[in-house]
Every structure is written in C-alpha cells, then in structure tokens.
Coordinates of C-alpha atoms and ligand atoms in Angstrom, one line a residue:
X115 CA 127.7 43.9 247.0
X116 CA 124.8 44.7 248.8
X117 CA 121.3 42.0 248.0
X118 CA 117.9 43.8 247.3
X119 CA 114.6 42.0 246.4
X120 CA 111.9 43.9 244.5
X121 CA 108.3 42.4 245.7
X122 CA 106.1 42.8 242.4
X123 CA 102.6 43.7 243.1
X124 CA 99.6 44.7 240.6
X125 CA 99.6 44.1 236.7
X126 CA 101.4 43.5 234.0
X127 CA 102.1 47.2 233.2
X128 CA 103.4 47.7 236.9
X129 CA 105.0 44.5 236.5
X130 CA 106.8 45.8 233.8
X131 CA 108.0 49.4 235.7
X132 CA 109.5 46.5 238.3
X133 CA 111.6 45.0 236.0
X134 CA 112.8 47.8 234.7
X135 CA 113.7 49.4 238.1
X136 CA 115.3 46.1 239.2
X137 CA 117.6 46.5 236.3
X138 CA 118.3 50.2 237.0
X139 CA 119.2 48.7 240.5
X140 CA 121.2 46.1 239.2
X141 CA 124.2 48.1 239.0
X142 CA 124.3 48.7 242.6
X143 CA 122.7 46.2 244.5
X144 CA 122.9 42.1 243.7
X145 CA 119.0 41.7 242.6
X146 CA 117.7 38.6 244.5
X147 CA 114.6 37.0 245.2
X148 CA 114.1 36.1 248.3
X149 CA 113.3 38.9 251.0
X150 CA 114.8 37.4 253.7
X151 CA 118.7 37.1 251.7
X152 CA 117.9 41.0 251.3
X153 CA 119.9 44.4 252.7
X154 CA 117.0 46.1 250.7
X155 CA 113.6 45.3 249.7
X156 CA 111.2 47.3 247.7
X157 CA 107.8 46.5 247.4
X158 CA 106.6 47.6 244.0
X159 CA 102.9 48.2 245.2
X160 CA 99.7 49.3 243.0
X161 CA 97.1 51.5 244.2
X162 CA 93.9 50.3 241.4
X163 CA 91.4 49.1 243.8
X164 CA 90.7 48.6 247.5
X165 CA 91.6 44.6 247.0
X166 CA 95.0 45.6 245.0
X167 CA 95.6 48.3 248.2
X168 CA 94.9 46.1 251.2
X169 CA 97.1 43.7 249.3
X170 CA 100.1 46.4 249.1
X171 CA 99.5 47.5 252.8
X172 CA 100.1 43.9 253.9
X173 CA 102.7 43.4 251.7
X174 CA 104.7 46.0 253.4
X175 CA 103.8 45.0 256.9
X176 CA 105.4 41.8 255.8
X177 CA 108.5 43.1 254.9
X178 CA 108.8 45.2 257.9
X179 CA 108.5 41.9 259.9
X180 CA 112.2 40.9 258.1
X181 CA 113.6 44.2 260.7
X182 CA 113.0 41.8 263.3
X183 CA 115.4 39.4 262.0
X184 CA 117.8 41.9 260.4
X185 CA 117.3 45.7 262.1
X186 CA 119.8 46.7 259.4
X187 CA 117.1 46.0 256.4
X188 CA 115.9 49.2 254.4
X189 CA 112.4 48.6 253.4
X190 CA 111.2 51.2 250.2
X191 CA 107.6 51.2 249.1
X192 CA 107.5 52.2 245.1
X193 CA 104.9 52.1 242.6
X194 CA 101.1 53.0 242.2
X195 CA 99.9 53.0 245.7
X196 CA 103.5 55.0 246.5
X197 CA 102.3 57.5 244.3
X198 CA 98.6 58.1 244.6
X199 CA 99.3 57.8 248.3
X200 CA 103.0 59.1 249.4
X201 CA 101.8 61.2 252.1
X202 CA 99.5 58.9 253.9
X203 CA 102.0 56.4 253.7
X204 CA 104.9 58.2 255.1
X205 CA 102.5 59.3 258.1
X206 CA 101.0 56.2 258.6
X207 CA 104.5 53.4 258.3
X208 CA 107.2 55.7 259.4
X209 CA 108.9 52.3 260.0
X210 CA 109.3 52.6 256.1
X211 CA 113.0 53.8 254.6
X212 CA 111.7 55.4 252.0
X213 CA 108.7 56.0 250.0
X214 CA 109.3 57.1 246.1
X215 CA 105.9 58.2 244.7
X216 CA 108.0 58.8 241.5
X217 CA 106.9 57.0 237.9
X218 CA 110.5 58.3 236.9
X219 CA 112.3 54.9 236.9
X220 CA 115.3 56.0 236.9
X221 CA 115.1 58.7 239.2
X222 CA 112.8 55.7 241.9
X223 CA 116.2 54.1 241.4
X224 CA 118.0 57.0 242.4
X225 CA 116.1 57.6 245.2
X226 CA 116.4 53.7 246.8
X227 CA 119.9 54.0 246.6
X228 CA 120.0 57.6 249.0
X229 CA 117.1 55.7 251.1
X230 CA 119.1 56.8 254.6
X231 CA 116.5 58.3 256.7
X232 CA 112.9 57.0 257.8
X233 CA 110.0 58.6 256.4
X234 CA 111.8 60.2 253.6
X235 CA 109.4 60.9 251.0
X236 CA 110.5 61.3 247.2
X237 CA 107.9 62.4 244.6
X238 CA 107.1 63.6 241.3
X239 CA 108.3 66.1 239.8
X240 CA 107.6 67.5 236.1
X241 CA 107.0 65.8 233.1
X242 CA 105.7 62.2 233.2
X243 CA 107.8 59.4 232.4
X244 CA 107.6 56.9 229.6
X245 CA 110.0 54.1 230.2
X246 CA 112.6 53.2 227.0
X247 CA 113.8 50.2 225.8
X248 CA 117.4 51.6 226.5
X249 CA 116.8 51.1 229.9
X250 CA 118.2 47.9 231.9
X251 CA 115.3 45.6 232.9
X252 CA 115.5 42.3 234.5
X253 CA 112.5 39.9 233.4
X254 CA 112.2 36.3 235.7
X255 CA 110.9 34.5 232.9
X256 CA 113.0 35.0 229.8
X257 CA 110.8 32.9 227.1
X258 CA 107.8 35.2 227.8
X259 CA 107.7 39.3 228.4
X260 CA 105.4 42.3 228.4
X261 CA 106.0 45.3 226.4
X262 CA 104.0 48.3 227.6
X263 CA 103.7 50.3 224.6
X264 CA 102.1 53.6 226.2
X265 CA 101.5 55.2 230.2
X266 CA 98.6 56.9 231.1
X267 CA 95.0 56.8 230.2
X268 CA 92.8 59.4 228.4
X269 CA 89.8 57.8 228.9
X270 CA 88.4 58.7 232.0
X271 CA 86.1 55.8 233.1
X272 CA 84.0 57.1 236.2
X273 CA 84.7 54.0 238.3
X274 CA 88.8 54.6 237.7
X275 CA 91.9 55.9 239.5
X276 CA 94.3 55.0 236.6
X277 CA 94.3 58.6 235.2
X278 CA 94.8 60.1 238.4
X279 CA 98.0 57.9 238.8
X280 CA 99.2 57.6 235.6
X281 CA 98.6 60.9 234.1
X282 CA 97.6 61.6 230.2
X283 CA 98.1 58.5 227.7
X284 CA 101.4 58.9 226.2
X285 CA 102.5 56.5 223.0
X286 CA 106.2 54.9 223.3
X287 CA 107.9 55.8 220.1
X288 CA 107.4 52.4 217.8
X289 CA 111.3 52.1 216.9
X290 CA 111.7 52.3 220.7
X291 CA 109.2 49.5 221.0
X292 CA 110.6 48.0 218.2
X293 CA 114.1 48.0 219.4
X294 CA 113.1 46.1 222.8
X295 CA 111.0 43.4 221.2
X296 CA 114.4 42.8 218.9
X297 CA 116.3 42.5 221.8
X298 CA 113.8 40.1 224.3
X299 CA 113.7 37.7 221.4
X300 CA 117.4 37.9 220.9
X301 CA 117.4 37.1 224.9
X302 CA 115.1 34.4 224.7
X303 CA 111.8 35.5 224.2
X304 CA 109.2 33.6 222.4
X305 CA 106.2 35.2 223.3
X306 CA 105.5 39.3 223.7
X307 CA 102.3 40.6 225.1
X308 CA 101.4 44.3 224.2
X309 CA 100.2 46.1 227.2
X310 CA 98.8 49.5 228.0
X311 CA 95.9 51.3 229.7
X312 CA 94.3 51.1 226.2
X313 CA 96.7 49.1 224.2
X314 CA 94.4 49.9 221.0
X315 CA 94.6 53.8 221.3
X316 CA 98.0 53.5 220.8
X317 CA 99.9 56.5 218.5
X318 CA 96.7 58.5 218.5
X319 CA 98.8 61.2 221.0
X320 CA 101.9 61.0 219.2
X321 CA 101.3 60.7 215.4
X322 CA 97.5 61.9 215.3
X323 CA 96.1 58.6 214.4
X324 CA 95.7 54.7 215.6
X325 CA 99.3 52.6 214.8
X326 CA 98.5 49.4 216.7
X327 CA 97.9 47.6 212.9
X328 CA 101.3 49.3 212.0
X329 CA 102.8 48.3 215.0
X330 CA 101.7 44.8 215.0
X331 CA 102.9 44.4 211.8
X332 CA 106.1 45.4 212.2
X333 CA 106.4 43.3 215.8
X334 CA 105.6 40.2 213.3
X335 CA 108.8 40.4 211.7
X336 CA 110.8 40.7 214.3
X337 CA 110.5 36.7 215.1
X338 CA 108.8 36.1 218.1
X339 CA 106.6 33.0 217.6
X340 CA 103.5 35.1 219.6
X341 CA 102.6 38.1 219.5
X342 CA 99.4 38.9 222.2
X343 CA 97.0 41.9 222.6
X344 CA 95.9 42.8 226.3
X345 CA 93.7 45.7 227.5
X346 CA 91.5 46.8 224.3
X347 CA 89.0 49.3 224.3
X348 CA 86.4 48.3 221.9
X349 CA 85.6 51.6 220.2
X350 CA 89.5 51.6 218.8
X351 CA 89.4 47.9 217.4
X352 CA 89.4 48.6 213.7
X353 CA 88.7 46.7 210.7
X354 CA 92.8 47.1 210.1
X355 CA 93.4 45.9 213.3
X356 CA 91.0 43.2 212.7
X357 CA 92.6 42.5 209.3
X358 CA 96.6 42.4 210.7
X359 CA 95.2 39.6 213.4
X360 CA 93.7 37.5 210.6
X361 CA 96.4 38.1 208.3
X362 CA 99.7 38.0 210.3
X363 CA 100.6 33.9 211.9
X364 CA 102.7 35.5 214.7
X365 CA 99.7 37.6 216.6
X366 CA 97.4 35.3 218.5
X367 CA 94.0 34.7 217.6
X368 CA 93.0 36.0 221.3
X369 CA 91.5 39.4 222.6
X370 CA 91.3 40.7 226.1
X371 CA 88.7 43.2 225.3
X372 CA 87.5 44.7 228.7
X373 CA 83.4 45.9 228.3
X374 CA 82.9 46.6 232.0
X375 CA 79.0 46.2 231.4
X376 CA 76.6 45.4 229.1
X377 CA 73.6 48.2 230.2
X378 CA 73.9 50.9 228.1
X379 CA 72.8 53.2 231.0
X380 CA 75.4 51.7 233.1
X381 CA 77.7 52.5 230.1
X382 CA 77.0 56.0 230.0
X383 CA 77.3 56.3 233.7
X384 CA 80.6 54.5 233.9
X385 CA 81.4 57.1 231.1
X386 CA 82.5 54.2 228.6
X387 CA 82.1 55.0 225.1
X388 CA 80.1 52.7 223.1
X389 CA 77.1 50.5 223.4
X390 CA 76.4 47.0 224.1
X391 CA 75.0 46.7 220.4
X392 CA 78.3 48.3 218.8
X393 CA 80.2 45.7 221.3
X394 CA 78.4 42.9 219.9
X395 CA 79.0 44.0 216.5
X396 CA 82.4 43.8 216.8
X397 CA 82.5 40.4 218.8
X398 CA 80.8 39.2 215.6
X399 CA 83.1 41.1 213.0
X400 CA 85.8 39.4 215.2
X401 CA 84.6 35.9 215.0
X402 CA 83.8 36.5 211.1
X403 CA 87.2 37.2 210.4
X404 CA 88.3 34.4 213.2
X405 CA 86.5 31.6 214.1
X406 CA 89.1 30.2 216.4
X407 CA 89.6 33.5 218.3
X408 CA 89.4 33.0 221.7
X409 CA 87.8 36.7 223.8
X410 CA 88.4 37.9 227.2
X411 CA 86.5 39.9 228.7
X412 CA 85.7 41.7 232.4
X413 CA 82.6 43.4 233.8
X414 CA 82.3 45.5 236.6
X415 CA 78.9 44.5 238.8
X416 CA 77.5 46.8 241.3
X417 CA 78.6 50.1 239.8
X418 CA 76.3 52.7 241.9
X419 CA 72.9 52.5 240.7
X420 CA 73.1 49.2 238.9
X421 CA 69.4 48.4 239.1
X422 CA 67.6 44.5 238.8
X423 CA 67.4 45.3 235.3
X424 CA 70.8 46.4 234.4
X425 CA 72.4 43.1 235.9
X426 CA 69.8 41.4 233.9
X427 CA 71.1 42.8 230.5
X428 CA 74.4 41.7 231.8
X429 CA 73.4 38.3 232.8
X430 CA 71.5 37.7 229.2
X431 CA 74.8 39.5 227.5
X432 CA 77.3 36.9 229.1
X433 CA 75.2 33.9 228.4
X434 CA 74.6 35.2 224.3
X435 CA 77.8 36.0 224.2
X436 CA 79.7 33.0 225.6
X437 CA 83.2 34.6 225.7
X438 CA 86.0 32.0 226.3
X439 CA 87.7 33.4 229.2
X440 CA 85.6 36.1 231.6
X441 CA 87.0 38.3 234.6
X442 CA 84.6 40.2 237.0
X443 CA 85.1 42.9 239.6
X444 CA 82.9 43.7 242.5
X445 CA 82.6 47.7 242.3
X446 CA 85.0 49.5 245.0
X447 CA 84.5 53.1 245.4
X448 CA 88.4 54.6 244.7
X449 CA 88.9 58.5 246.3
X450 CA 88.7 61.2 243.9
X451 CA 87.0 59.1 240.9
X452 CA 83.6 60.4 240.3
X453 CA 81.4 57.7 240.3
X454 CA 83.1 57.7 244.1
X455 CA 80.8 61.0 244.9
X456 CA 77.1 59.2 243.5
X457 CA 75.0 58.5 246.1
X458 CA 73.1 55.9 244.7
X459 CA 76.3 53.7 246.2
X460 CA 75.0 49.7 245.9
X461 CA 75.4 47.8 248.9
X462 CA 79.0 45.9 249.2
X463 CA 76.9 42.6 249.3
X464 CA 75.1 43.1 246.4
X465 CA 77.9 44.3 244.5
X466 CA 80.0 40.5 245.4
X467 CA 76.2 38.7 244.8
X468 CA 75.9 39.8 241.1
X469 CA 80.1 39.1 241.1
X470 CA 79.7 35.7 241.9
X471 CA 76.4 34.7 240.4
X472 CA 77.9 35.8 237.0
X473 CA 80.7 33.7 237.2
X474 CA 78.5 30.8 238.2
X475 CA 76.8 31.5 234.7
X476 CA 80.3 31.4 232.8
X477 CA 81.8 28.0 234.4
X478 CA 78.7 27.0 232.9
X479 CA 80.1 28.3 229.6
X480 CA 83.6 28.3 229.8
X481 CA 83.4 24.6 230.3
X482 CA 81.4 24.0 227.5
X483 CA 83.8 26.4 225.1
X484 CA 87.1 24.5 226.9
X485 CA 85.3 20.7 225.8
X486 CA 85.0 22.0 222.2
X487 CA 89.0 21.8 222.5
X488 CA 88.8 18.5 223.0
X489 CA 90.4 16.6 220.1
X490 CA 92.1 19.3 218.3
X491 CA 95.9 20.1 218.2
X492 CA 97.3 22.8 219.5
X493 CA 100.9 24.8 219.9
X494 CA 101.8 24.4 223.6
X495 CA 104.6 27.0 225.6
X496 CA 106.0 25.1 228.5
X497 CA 106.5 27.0 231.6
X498 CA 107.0 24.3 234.4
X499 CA 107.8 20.7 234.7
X500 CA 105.3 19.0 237.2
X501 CA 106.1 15.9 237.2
X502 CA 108.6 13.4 234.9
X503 CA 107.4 14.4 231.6
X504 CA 104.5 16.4 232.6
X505 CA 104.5 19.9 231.9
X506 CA 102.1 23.1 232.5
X507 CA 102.0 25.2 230.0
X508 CA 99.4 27.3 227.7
X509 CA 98.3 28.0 224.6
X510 CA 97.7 30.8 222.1
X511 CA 94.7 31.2 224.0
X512 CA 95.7 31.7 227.4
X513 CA 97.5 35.0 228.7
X514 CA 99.4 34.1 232.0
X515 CA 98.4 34.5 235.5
X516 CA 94.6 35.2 234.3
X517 CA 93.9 32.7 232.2
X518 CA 93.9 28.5 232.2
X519 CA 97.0 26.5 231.7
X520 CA 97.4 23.2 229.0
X521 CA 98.8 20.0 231.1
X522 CA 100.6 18.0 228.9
X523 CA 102.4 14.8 228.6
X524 CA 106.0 15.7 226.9
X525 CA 108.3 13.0 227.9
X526 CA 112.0 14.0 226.4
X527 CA 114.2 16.9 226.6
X528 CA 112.6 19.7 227.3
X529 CA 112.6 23.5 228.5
X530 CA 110.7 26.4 229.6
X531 CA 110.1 28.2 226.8
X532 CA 109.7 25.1 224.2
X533 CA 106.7 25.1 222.3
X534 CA 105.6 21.9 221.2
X535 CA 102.1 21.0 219.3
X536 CA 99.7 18.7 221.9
X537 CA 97.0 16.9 221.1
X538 CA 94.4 17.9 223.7
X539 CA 92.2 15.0 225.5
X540 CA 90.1 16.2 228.0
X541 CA 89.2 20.0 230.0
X542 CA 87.8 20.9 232.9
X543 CA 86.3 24.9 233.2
X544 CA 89.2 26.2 233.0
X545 CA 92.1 23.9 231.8
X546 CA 92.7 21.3 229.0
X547 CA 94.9 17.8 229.3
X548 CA 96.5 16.2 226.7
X549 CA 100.2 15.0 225.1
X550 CA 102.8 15.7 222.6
X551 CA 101.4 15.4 219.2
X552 CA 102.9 13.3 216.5
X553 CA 101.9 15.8 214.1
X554 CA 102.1 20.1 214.1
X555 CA 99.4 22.2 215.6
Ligands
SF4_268 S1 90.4 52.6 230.1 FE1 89.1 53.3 231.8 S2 89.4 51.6 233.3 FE2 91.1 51.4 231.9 S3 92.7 52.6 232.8 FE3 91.6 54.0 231.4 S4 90.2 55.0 232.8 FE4 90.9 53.2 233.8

C-alpha cells in the first residue's frame, strides 16, 4: 500500500478538515507521519494571514525538496491557501502534483488519489461543504479532539479573508455533532473543544435562533470530563450560555473570547459589532457568575488608521481588564478584504511596535494572574512524559498549542490522557509547577 503524510498547517478548524481527509485517504494510502517514508504528501495549508501564507509557501517548498530524494513523490497542496489561491499556485509551483482548492473533503480525497499530472488544478464546485461525523477522520492525539460545529462566517470583519474562503456560516446538525462527540469519547477522548468561525452563533442559520446552551448541554452528557469553548463573538454570549457554563461541571470555566480592539472607532471600522463598554459588561457578568473563569482574548494593533489614542484605549483596556491568557496580531492587509483598500494603511513597524509593547504590558499581568495559582489544586490532563515522573500537561485553563502547560511531578503509572488533580507550587508568565495531589482538585 502506498504511504502518504498530511502536513497540517493553520488552526484548529483546518486542523480538523486534515483529519478528516486523512481518514478519507486511509482507505487507500497507509497514512504516516513522516514526509520522507511518503509516496504522497499533502500539505493541508491555510491562507488567513500573510504569516499563516509565507508559512504554507515554505511548507511546500519543503516538500518539494523530498523529489530530490524520491523523483517518484506526488506532492498535493489542499486547504485554505489551495482554495483562496488555486490559480496562482498552479502558475507559480508547477512542480506541484496537484492543487485541490476544494472544501469538499471527500471529493479533495478524490481528487489526491487521480493526482497524475503536474499542475492539475481541482476546485470548487456548487454547494459548500459541511463535514459529518459519518466521515472517517484520523486524530494524532486520541485523549483530546476538536469538534467544528459550523463552516463559514457571516460576520464580515473588515480586516478578514475567512468569508471569502469559507463561504456563509452554516450550523452542523446537533445530532450530527452529537453523534461524533459519542464516538471520540468512546475512542478515547477526554477532552472536546468546540470550534467555529463564531462558535457562539451557532444554529442561528439552521434553526432561527442561538443553540450553543442547548448544545452544550447535551455535549455534557455525553461523558467527556471537558468540554471547552473556542472562538466567541461577544455580542452572542448570552445569559443562557452564561448560565450552562456555571451550571454544567463538564464545560470548562474558560473563554476564548476574541475583541480585536478596545476603540470603539476602531470597532466600527473593523466592522465588529459591539462596544468596548458592552464587552466589559460581559467580562464582568462572566466573572459574576464565575470567579475562577479564566478569558482569552486577541487584539488586532495597527488596523489602518489606528491613531495614538486608539492604542491608548487599548493599552488602558488590557491593563483594567487583566485577561488571563492574551493573543495579539500585527495587522496584515489580506486581498479583497476591505479594510485592504483604506488608505490610511499604518506603517508595518508601527503595526509590530504596538504588537509587542502590548504583550510586554500582559507578561506583566499574566504573571501576576498565573502566581494567584499558586497553592491551589487543580485537575491536570497529561500529554507528555518529560522526564521519570515528570509530565507536561494542562489544566481546564489552558487550550493547547496557545495557551501555557502545568509541569507536574506524577511518579507511577501513567498515560496521556490521565487526568490527575496537582497541587500547584510555583509559575512563571505563562506556566505553573507543581505535583500529584493527595487530595481531588
Ligand atoms: S468573526 Fe470576523 S475575524 Fe472571525 S472569521 Fe468571521 S469575519 Fe473573520
């Protein structure tokens, strides 16, 4: 049997169409994981932002680099930056096998197995595609998995190619959803993390009104110890939603909650719904109803015509605020978006000055939230042994890959995917130390 190797690139969402591809392919091709065992690689790329594109670009060149060694190796590009830029990328890597601009998974499968001649292109066609949970998917890490409950974004943010990409926002049936987050904690899974463009419009489109509360309540019988929200947009966090988090032990008592900026003429250029005031209102609804939350958060800085005073707001929003975990993008002017065509563009260096001197202000912060850890007893999911009885791992309020890890002492027989309660003994900005607890969390 033939060995491919799917190269995943971008987020969790695109992460997910991977997984699911690599299992259409399974049937096929021996899915493996290193590039150089493979006959085929596909490089699952993502086309967000200029970073996230360079990143594809030399992702492929890499790959290309394995003809050297093996002129018999058919390398496909797939995924976002596939299909926002098919065209350009046949025209420009016509060492490339294939290029499938397609969101259809199945049909992207269909189209890496007939990848015969160079430069072939295979795109869209017709309606968009919403992946099920009756399709094969092969996940790496089995005690953890993302569900994306809904493609496509409605909302339109100036700055954004999402919509472009990903077409309109299009709910996933909730038995559908339902039915996979029965089978990945049948397989294993102990944690499931919603994800979406806008995990909390979810249902709007296909039942006429907001079904995350319904959703989440239904995910927290289904067993799996965690249940985490990614990617809320702040004008659909309800006071039901609200109440399900509070009420329901399986959903973690942690928000990614992305704000973008804190100016409210910023906001309206950005065209993000919502002011800073009615986003600080519902930080503080949040933290009423759950002191322990822990909130995440990203800003943009250096969106075109970001003045002195706008970043100021910011500034003074972040330190007020004190969010436990805090993401920021330098702006990057995407084709076709319409914040693109201002031209009251910022300068690229001011745009990474404000980046970085914001998240000099949160160490500042995120240390001093991390210490208040300190002494407290908490449930930790190991990932990886370090060392002899040291593991990495993280707790309910750390999301993986974007968030800090828990280090803990754990002598005994362990394995990915235990969770154990730690007592935690020191932290640095990002990361806490501690041991296996006598008593639970
Ligand atoms: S919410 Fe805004 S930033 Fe997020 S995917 Fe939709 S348009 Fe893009």
């Amino acid at each position: 049997m033939e060995k491919l190797a799917v190269i995943q690139l971008g987020c969790p969402k695109n992460q997910v169409d991977g997984e699911v591809l690599a299992g259409c392919l399974a049937d096929r091709y021996s899915i493996v994981a290193d590039p150089a065992e493979a006959d085929v690689i596909v490089i699952n790329t993502c086309g967000f932002i200029a970073a996230a594109k360079e990143e594809s670009i030399d992702a492929i060149f890499q790959m290309l680099e394995f003809k050297k060694i093996n002129p018999g190796v058919k390398v496909v590009a797939a995924g976002c930056l596939a299909q926002r830029y098919g065209d350009e990328l046949c025209a420009s890597v016509p060492e490339l096998d294939g290029v499938v601009a397609d969101d259809d998974i199945p049909r992207a499968a269909a189209a890496i197995k007939a990848a015969a001649a160079p430069g072939k292109l295979t795109r869209q066609t017709g309606r968009r595609f919403l992946y099920s949970h009756d399709l094969p998917r092969l996940r790496a890490r089995p005690y953890t998995a993302y569900i994306k409950i809904a493609d496509g974004c409605d909302n339109r943010c100036a700055y954004c190619a999402i919509p472009a990409i990903k077409g309109p926002y299009r709910s996933r049936p909730l038995p559908s959803v339902l039915a996979e987050a029965e089978d990945l904690t049948r397989g294993g899974a102990r944690e499931l993390i919603l994800v979406a463009q806008d995990t909390t419009r979810y249902g709007l489109d296909l039942y006429g009104e907001l079904k995350l509360p319904a959703l989440l309540r239904a995910l927290a019988r289904v067993g799996a110890p965690w249940l985490r929200l990614l990617y809320c947009y702040p004008e659909f966090f309800t006071d039901e939603l609200i109440a399900v988090m509070k009420e329901e032990p399986a959903v973690c008592r942690y928000v990614d909650l992305p704000l973008q900026h804190a100016s409210d003429r910023i906001l309206a250029a950005m065209n993000r719904r919502g002011t800073a005031r009615e986003a600080a209102a519902l930080i503080e609804r949040l933290r009423a109803a759950m002191p322990d939350i822990v909130l995440r958060t990203t800003f943009i800085t250096g969106f075109p015509g970001e003045s002195d005073e706008d970043f100021h707001i910011l500034e003074n929003f972040v330190q007020n605020t004190r969010f436990d975990r805090l993401g920021v993008f330098a702006y990057s002017e995407e084709d076709g978006t319409p914040a693109a065509a201002r031209a009251d563009q910022t300068p690229p260096a001011l745009r990474e000055a404000r980046r970085d001197a914001l998240m000099r202000r949160q160490e500042d912060i995120a240390a001093a939230r991390q210490a208040e850890r300190v002494g407290t007893v908490m449930t930790v999911l190991l990932e990886e042994e370090m060392a002899d009885g040291c593991w990495q791992g993280r707790s309910a309020g750390d999301a993986p890959e974007i968030d800090g890890q828990v280090f803990v002492r754990a002598p005994g027989k362990r394995r990915p995917g235990d969770m154990i309660a730690a007592l935690i003994e020191t932290s640095d900005v990002y990361d806490l130390y501690g041991s296996a607890a006598e008593r639970e969390a």
